């Protein structure tokens, strides 16, 4: 449970609900991927069933530990299989809800990515939602609640999970063994989703960032060849292209923050302060803002149209960006090959 951070108000609400012993029969925990919705649902299952009525369930309580490990007979977490939650699964949940809990006070079923239930499965679920037994607590967890049937949604108490503060994401990453400086960069880039930050950590984010920032922090040396090579490397797929643009945009923002001395606005690339300060002395704000505009245009094009030629968009954008920043310097690099 030590990876659940943030959402203080929602967690307090759940604690109070559990303490008063009057949970609703169905909840919908909605919010972006990776902000801790499923962990909060598990924690709620602990709070409802902990014999010690602890507010901070952990390994030292046998009941809470089994719930967290998925080994408690009365608490079930259902995950989609092959991107779907099928009607057979929902029918088996309906059957489970016919029986009183074996050990615990409440029988809790958590359905993760509940929007992956198809229509038939959702309709089957209505059966339990319409006539829930007294001991039943069903928690639907979803990042796309609008896909759920209105009849399903209206029977659930809705809790909306917002994005996490950067510092909370950084702390979660540090608890996963990631160094402080790297955690801060990933946290700032993930815009409030610990899950997203961890995905970036597992993927090749830091390598991608090194490539993009090598070009943007030294546009003259990058030259036309470097710009085209970078373009080819980041155009492999849509998400890499968008991520590369995000990296470049946050870099430019960091340099602008340095120029106006607004430290409170929070830089992203906090492990590269020397390079940010150097760039701030060599680039004008006007240049940086023009580059920023080019990058945003490219991101819009790539996000809006799946048929757009990404490589071409990135070629043009990176050449323009580096030419604006390097001035005639980019020309020298062409002459030099
Ligand atoms: Zn407990």
CSV table of C-alpha atoms and ligand atoms in Angstrom, one decimal:
chain,number,residue,atom,x,y,z
A,1,UNK,CA,0.0,0.0,0.0
A,2,UNK,CA,3.0,2.3,0.3
A,3,UNK,CA,2.7,3.0,-3.4
A,4,UNK,CA,-0.6,4.7,-3.0
A,5,UNK,CA,0.0,8.5,-2.6
A,6,UNK,CA,-2.1,11.6,-3.1
A,7,UNK,CA,-5.9,11.6,-3.3
A,8,UNK,CA,-6.1,12.6,0.3
A,9,UNK,CA,-9.7,13.7,0.3
A,10,UNK,CA,-11.0,10.6,-1.5
A,11,UNK,CA,-9.0,8.3,0.8
A,12,UNK,CA,-10.4,10.1,3.8
A,13,UNK,CA,-13.9,9.7,2.4
A,14,UNK,CA,-13.3,5.9,2.0
A,15,UNK,CA,-11.9,5.6,5.5
A,16,UNK,CA,-14.9,7.4,6.9
A,17,UNK,CA,-17.3,5.2,4.9
A,18,UNK,CA,-15.6,2.0,6.1
A,19,UNK,CA,-15.6,3.2,9.7
A,20,UNK,CA,-19.3,4.1,9.7
A,21,UNK,CA,-19.9,0.7,8.1
A,22,UNK,CA,-22.3,1.9,5.5
A,23,UNK,CA,-20.7,1.4,2.1
A,24,UNK,CA,-22.7,1.8,-1.1
A,25,UNK,CA,-23.2,-1.4,-3.0
A,26,UNK,CA,-21.5,-0.2,-6.1
A,27,UNK,CA,-18.7,2.3,-6.8
A,28,UNK,CA,-17.2,3.7,-10.0
A,29,UNK,CA,-13.5,4.8,-9.5
A,30,UNK,CA,-12.7,6.9,-12.5
A,31,UNK,CA,-9.6,8.8,-13.6
A,32,UNK,CA,-6.6,8.6,-15.8
A,33,UNK,CA,-4.5,5.4,-16.1
A,34,UNK,CA,-1.8,5.0,-13.5
A,35,UNK,CA,-3.0,7.4,-10.8
A,36,UNK,CA,-3.8,4.7,-8.2
A,37,UNK,CA,-7.5,3.8,-8.7
A,38,UNK,CA,-7.0,0.1,-8.3
A,39,UNK,CA,-4.7,0.5,-5.3
A,40,UNK,CA,-7.4,2.7,-3.7
A,41,UNK,CA,-10.0,0.0,-4.4
A,42,UNK,CA,-7.9,-2.6,-2.8
A,43,UNK,CA,-7.3,-0.3,0.2
A,44,UNK,CA,-11.0,0.2,0.5
A,45,UNK,CA,-11.5,-3.6,0.5
A,46,UNK,CA,-9.0,-3.8,3.4
A,47,UNK,CA,-10.6,-0.9,5.3
A,48,UNK,CA,-14.0,-2.6,5.0
A,49,UNK,CA,-12.8,-6.0,6.2
A,50,UNK,CA,-9.8,-5.3,8.5
A,51,UNK,CA,-10.5,-6.8,11.9
A,52,UNK,CA,-8.3,-4.2,13.6
A,53,UNK,CA,-10.1,-1.4,11.7
A,54,UNK,CA,-6.8,0.0,10.7
A,55,UNK,CA,-6.6,3.2,8.6
A,56,UNK,CA,-3.3,2.2,7.0
A,57,UNK,CA,-3.5,-1.4,5.9
A,58,UNK,CA,-0.1,-3.1,5.6
A,59,UNK,CA,1.6,-6.5,5.7
A,60,UNK,CA,1.5,-6.8,9.5
A,61,UNK,CA,-2.2,-7.6,9.4
A,62,UNK,CA,-2.9,-11.0,8.1
A,63,UNK,CA,-6.3,-10.2,6.6
A,64,UNK,CA,-5.1,-7.0,4.8
A,65,UNK,CA,-2.1,-8.9,3.5
A,66,UNK,CA,-4.1,-11.6,2.0
A,67,UNK,CA,-6.4,-9.0,0.4
A,68,UNK,CA,-3.5,-7.1,-1.1
A,69,UNK,CA,-1.9,-10.4,-2.4
A,70,UNK,CA,-5.1,-11.5,-3.9
A,71,UNK,CA,-5.4,-14.5,-1.6
A,72,UNK,CA,-8.5,-13.6,0.3
A,73,UNK,CA,-11.6,-15.7,-0.5
A,74,UNK,CA,-14.0,-12.8,-0.2
A,75,UNK,CA,-12.1,-10.2,-2.2
A,76,UNK,CA,-11.7,-10.7,-5.9
A,77,UNK,CA,-10.0,-8.5,-8.5
A,78,UNK,CA,-11.0,-9.2,-12.0
A,79,UNK,CA,-8.7,-8.2,-14.8
A,80,UNK,CA,-9.5,-8.2,-18.5
A,81,UNK,CA,-8.3,-11.1,-20.6
A,82,UNK,CA,-7.1,-10.3,-24.1
A,83,UNK,CA,-8.5,-6.8,-23.8
A,84,UNK,CA,-12.0,-8.0,-22.8
A,85,UNK,CA,-14.2,-8.8,-19.9
A,86,UNK,CA,-16.6,-11.4,-21.1
A,87,UNK,CA,-20.1,-12.2,-20.1
A,88,UNK,CA,-19.1,-15.5,-18.6
A,89,UNK,CA,-16.9,-13.7,-16.1
A,90,UNK,CA,-19.7,-11.4,-15.1
A,91,UNK,CA,-22.1,-14.3,-14.7
A,92,UNK,CA,-19.6,-16.0,-12.4
A,93,UNK,CA,-19.4,-12.8,-10.4
A,94,UNK,CA,-23.2,-12.7,-10.1
A,95,UNK,CA,-23.1,-16.2,-8.8
A,96,UNK,CA,-20.4,-15.4,-6.2
A,97,UNK,CA,-22.6,-12.5,-5.0
A,98,UNK,CA,-25.4,-14.9,-4.1
A,99,UNK,CA,-23.3,-16.3,-1.2
A,100,UNK,CA,-22.5,-14.5,2.0
A,101,UNK,CA,-18.8,-13.9,2.6
A,102,UNK,CA,-16.9,-16.8,4.1
A,103,UNK,CA,-14.6,-14.9,6.5
A,104,UNK,CA,-15.0,-11.2,5.9
A,105,UNK,CA,-17.8,-8.7,6.5
A,106,UNK,CA,-18.2,-7.7,2.9
A,107,UNK,CA,-17.8,-9.6,-0.3
A,108,UNK,CA,-15.8,-7.2,-2.5
A,109,UNK,CA,-15.3,-7.5,-6.2
A,110,UNK,CA,-13.1,-5.1,-8.0
A,111,UNK,CA,-13.4,-5.0,-11.8
A,112,UNK,CA,-10.3,-3.3,-13.3
A,113,UNK,CA,-10.7,-1.6,-16.7
A,114,UNK,CA,-14.4,-2.1,-16.4
A,115,UNK,CA,-15.0,-0.3,-19.7
A,116,UNK,CA,-13.7,-3.4,-21.4
A,117,UNK,CA,-16.9,-5.2,-20.6
A,118,UNK,CA,-18.9,-5.5,-23.8
A,119,UNK,CA,-22.6,-4.7,-23.8
A,120,UNK,CA,-23.8,-8.2,-23.0
A,121,UNK,CA,-21.4,-8.3,-20.0
A,122,UNK,CA,-22.6,-4.9,-18.8
A,123,UNK,CA,-26.2,-5.9,-19.1
A,124,UNK,CA,-25.5,-9.1,-17.1
A,125,UNK,CA,-23.9,-7.0,-14.5
A,126,UNK,CA,-27.0,-5.0,-14.0
A,127,UNK,CA,-28.5,-8.0,-12.4
A,128,UNK,CA,-26.2,-7.6,-9.4
A,129,UNK,CA,-26.5,-3.8,-9.5
A,130,UNK,CA,-30.2,-3.9,-9.4
A,131,UNK,CA,-30.6,-6.3,-6.5
A,132,UNK,CA,-27.4,-6.2,-4.5
A,133,UNK,CA,-27.2,-8.4,-1.4
A,134,UNK,CA,-26.5,-6.5,1.8
A,135,UNK,CA,-22.9,-7.7,2.0
A,136,UNK,CA,-21.9,-6.9,-1.6
A,137,UNK,CA,-19.5,-4.1,-2.6
A,138,UNK,CA,-18.7,-3.9,-6.3
A,139,UNK,CA,-16.0,-1.5,-7.4
A,140,UNK,CA,-15.7,-0.7,-11.1
A,141,UNK,CA,-12.3,0.9,-12.0
A,142,UNK,CA,-12.1,2.7,-15.3
A,143,UNK,CA,-10.1,5.3,-17.2
A,144,UNK,CA,-12.9,5.5,-19.8
A,145,UNK,CA,-16.2,5.6,-17.8
A,146,UNK,CA,-18.1,7.2,-20.6
A,147,UNK,CA,-18.0,3.8,-22.4
A,148,UNK,CA,-20.1,2.3,-19.7
A,149,UNK,CA,-23.9,2.1,-20.1
A,150,UNK,CA,-25.7,5.0,-18.4
A,151,UNK,CA,-27.8,2.4,-16.5
A,152,UNK,CA,-24.6,0.9,-15.1
A,153,UNK,CA,-23.0,4.3,-14.3
A,154,UNK,CA,-26.2,5.6,-12.6
A,155,UNK,CA,-26.2,2.7,-10.1
A,156,UNK,CA,-22.7,3.4,-9.0
A,157,UNK,CA,-21.4,6.0,-6.5
A,158,UNK,CA,-18.8,7.8,-8.6
A,159,UNK,CA,-15.4,8.8,-7.2
A,160,UNK,CA,-13.2,10.8,-9.6
A,161,UNK,CA,-9.4,10.5,-9.2
A,162,UNK,CA,-7.4,13.4,-10.4
A,163,UNK,CA,-3.8,13.5,-11.6
A,164,UNK,CA,-1.1,13.2,-8.9
A,165,UNK,CA,1.2,16.0,-7.9
A,166,UNK,CA,4.7,15.7,-9.4
A,167,UNK,CA,6.2,15.2,-6.0
A,168,UNK,CA,3.9,12.2,-5.2
A,169,UNK,CA,4.8,10.6,-8.6
A,170,UNK,CA,8.5,11.2,-7.9
A,171,UNK,CA,8.2,9.6,-4.4
A,172,UNK,CA,6.4,6.5,-5.8
A,173,UNK,CA,9.2,6.1,-8.4
A,174,UNK,CA,11.9,6.5,-5.7
A,175,UNK,CA,10.1,3.8,-3.6
A,176,UNK,CA,10.5,1.6,-6.7
A,177,UNK,CA,14.3,2.1,-6.5
A,178,UNK,CA,14.7,4.9,-9.2
A,179,UNK,CA,17.2,7.6,-8.4
A,180,UNK,CA,15.9,11.0,-7.2
A,181,UNK,CA,17.1,13.0,-10.2
A,182,UNK,CA,15.7,10.5,-12.8
A,183,UNK,CA,12.4,10.2,-10.7
A,184,UNK,CA,11.9,14.0,-10.8
A,185,UNK,CA,12.3,14.1,-14.6
A,186,UNK,CA,10.0,11.2,-15.2
A,187,UNK,CA,7.5,12.6,-12.7
A,188,UNK,CA,7.4,16.0,-14.4
A,189,UNK,CA,7.1,14.4,-17.9
A,190,UNK,CA,4.3,12.0,-16.9
A,191,UNK,CA,1.9,14.9,-15.9
A,192,UNK,CA,0.6,13.3,-12.8
A,193,UNK,CA,0.4,9.5,-13.7
A,194,UNK,CA,2.7,7.2,-11.8
A,195,UNK,CA,1.7,4.4,-14.1
A,196,UNK,CA,2.7,6.5,-17.1
A,197,UNK,CA,6.0,7.4,-15.4
A,198,UNK,CA,6.8,3.8,-14.8
A,199,UNK,CA,6.0,2.9,-18.4
A,200,UNK,CA,8.4,5.6,-19.5
A,201,UNK,CA,11.1,4.2,-17.2
A,202,UNK,CA,10.6,0.7,-18.6
A,203,UNK,CA,10.6,2.0,-22.1
A,204,UNK,CA,13.4,3.9,-23.7
A,205,UNK,CA,12.4,7.3,-22.5
A,206,UNK,CA,15.8,8.4,-21.1
A,207,UNK,CA,17.6,7.3,-24.2
A,208,UNK,CA,15.1,9.2,-26.4
A,209,UNK,CA,15.5,12.2,-24.2
A,210,UNK,CA,19.3,12.1,-24.6
A,211,UNK,CA,18.9,12.0,-28.4
A,212,UNK,CA,16.4,14.9,-28.5
A,213,UNK,CA,18.2,17.1,-26.1
A,214,UNK,CA,21.6,16.5,-27.7
A,215,UNK,CA,20.1,18.1,-30.8
A,216,UNK,CA,18.2,20.9,-29.1
A,217,UNK,CA,20.9,21.9,-26.7
A,218,UNK,CA,23.5,22.1,-29.5
A,219,UNK,CA,21.6,22.9,-32.7
A,220,UNK,CA,24.7,24.2,-34.6
A,221,UNK,CA,26.6,21.0,-34.2
A,222,UNK,CA,23.6,18.8,-35.0
A,223,UNK,CA,23.2,20.3,-38.5
A,224,UNK,CA,20.9,19.1,-41.3
A,225,UNK,CA,22.3,15.5,-41.2
A,226,UNK,CA,21.7,15.3,-37.4
A,227,UNK,CA,18.2,16.7,-37.7
A,228,UNK,CA,17.2,14.2,-40.4
A,229,UNK,CA,18.7,11.3,-38.4
A,230,UNK,CA,16.9,12.4,-35.3
A,231,UNK,CA,13.7,12.7,-37.3
A,232,UNK,CA,14.0,9.1,-38.7
A,233,UNK,CA,14.7,7.8,-35.2
A,234,UNK,CA,11.7,9.4,-33.5
A,235,UNK,CA,9.2,8.8,-36.4
A,236,UNK,CA,9.2,5.0,-35.9
A,237,UNK,CA,5.7,5.2,-34.3
A,238,UNK,CA,3.2,7.8,-33.3
A,239,UNK,CA,3.8,7.7,-29.5
A,240,UNK,CA,7.5,8.0,-29.9
A,241,UNK,CA,7.1,11.0,-32.1
A,242,UNK,CA,4.7,12.7,-29.7
A,243,UNK,CA,7.0,11.9,-26.8
A,244,UNK,CA,10.0,13.4,-28.6
A,245,UNK,CA,8.0,16.5,-29.2
A,246,UNK,CA,7.0,16.6,-25.6
A,247,UNK,CA,10.6,16.3,-24.5
A,248,UNK,CA,11.6,19.2,-26.9
A,249,UNK,CA,8.7,21.4,-25.6
A,250,UNK,CA,9.6,20.8,-22.0
A,251,UNK,CA,13.2,21.6,-22.7
A,252,UNK,CA,12.3,24.9,-24.3
A,253,UNK,CA,10.0,25.7,-21.5
A,254,UNK,CA,12.9,25.0,-19.0
A,255,UNK,CA,15.1,27.4,-20.9
A,256,UNK,CA,12.5,30.1,-21.0
A,257,UNK,CA,11.9,29.7,-17.2
A,258,UNK,CA,15.7,30.1,-16.7
A,259,UNK,CA,15.7,33.3,-18.9
A,260,UNK,CA,12.9,35.0,-16.9
A,261,UNK,CA,14.2,33.7,-13.6
A,262,UNK,CA,10.9,32.1,-12.6
A,263,UNK,CA,12.3,29.2,-10.5
A,264,UNK,CA,8.9,28.6,-8.8
A,265,UNK,CA,7.4,27.5,-12.1
A,266,UNK,CA,9.2,24.1,-11.9
A,267,UNK,CA,11.6,22.8,-14.5
A,268,UNK,CA,11.4,19.3,-15.9
A,269,UNK,CA,15.0,18.5,-16.8
A,270,UNK,CA,16.3,19.2,-13.3
A,271,UNK,CA,19.3,16.9,-13.8
A,272,UNK,CA,20.6,19.1,-16.7
A,273,UNK,CA,20.6,22.6,-15.1
A,274,UNK,CA,24.0,23.5,-16.5
A,275,UNK,CA,22.9,22.8,-20.1
A,276,UNK,CA,19.7,24.7,-19.5
A,277,UNK,CA,21.6,27.7,-18.2
A,278,UNK,CA,24.0,27.6,-21.1
A,279,UNK,CA,21.1,27.5,-23.7
A,280,UNK,CA,19.4,30.4,-21.9
A,281,UNK,CA,22.4,32.6,-22.6
A,282,UNK,CA,22.7,31.6,-26.3
A,283,UNK,CA,19.0,31.6,-27.4
A,284,UNK,CA,16.6,34.5,-27.6
A,285,UNK,CA,13.1,34.1,-26.1
A,286,UNK,CA,11.7,34.9,-29.6
A,287,UNK,CA,13.7,32.1,-31.2
A,288,UNK,CA,12.5,29.7,-28.5
A,289,UNK,CA,8.9,30.7,-28.7
A,290,UNK,CA,8.9,30.2,-32.5
A,291,UNK,CA,10.4,26.8,-32.1
A,292,UNK,CA,7.8,25.9,-29.5
A,293,UNK,CA,5.0,26.9,-31.9
A,294,UNK,CA,6.5,24.7,-34.7
A,295,UNK,CA,6.6,21.8,-32.3
A,296,UNK,CA,3.0,22.2,-31.1
A,297,UNK,CA,1.8,22.4,-34.7
A,298,UNK,CA,3.6,19.2,-35.5
A,299,UNK,CA,2.1,17.4,-32.4
A,300,UNK,CA,-1.4,18.5,-33.5
A,301,UNK,CA,-0.9,17.2,-37.0
A,302,UNK,CA,0.5,13.8,-35.8
A,303,UNK,CA,-2.2,13.4,-33.2
A,304,UNK,CA,-5.1,14.4,-35.4
A,305,UNK,CA,-4.4,12.4,-38.5
A,306,UNK,CA,-3.3,8.7,-38.5
A,307,UNK,CA,-2.6,8.9,-42.2
A,308,UNK,CA,-0.2,11.8,-41.9
A,309,UNK,CA,3.4,11.1,-43.0
A,310,UNK,CA,5.1,11.4,-39.6
A,311,UNK,CA,8.6,11.2,-40.9
A,312,UNK,CA,7.9,14.1,-43.3
A,313,UNK,CA,6.3,16.2,-40.6
A,314,UNK,CA,9.2,15.6,-38.2
A,315,UNK,CA,11.8,16.3,-41.0
A,316,UNK,CA,10.3,19.7,-41.7
A,317,UNK,CA,9.7,20.5,-38.0
A,318,UNK,CA,13.1,19.6,-36.8
A,319,UNK,CA,14.9,21.3,-39.7
A,320,UNK,CA,12.9,24.5,-39.0
A,321,UNK,CA,13.4,24.3,-35.3
A,322,UNK,CA,17.2,23.8,-35.5
A,323,UNK,CA,17.5,26.5,-38.2
A,324,UNK,CA,15.7,29.0,-36.0
A,325,UNK,CA,17.9,28.1,-33.0
A,326,UNK,CA,21.2,27.8,-34.9
A,327,UNK,CA,20.8,30.7,-37.3
A,328,UNK,CA,23.4,30.5,-40.0
A,329,UNK,CA,25.2,27.8,-38.0
A,330,UNK,CA,23.0,25.1,-39.4
A,331,UNK,CA,24.2,26.2,-42.9
A,332,UNK,CA,27.8,25.7,-41.9
A,333,UNK,CA,27.0,22.2,-40.8
A,334,UNK,CA,25.5,21.5,-44.3
A,335,UNK,CA,28.7,22.9,-46.0
A,336,UNK,CA,30.7,20.6,-43.8
A,337,UNK,CA,28.6,17.6,-44.8
B,1,LIG,ZN1,-6.1,-5.4,8.5
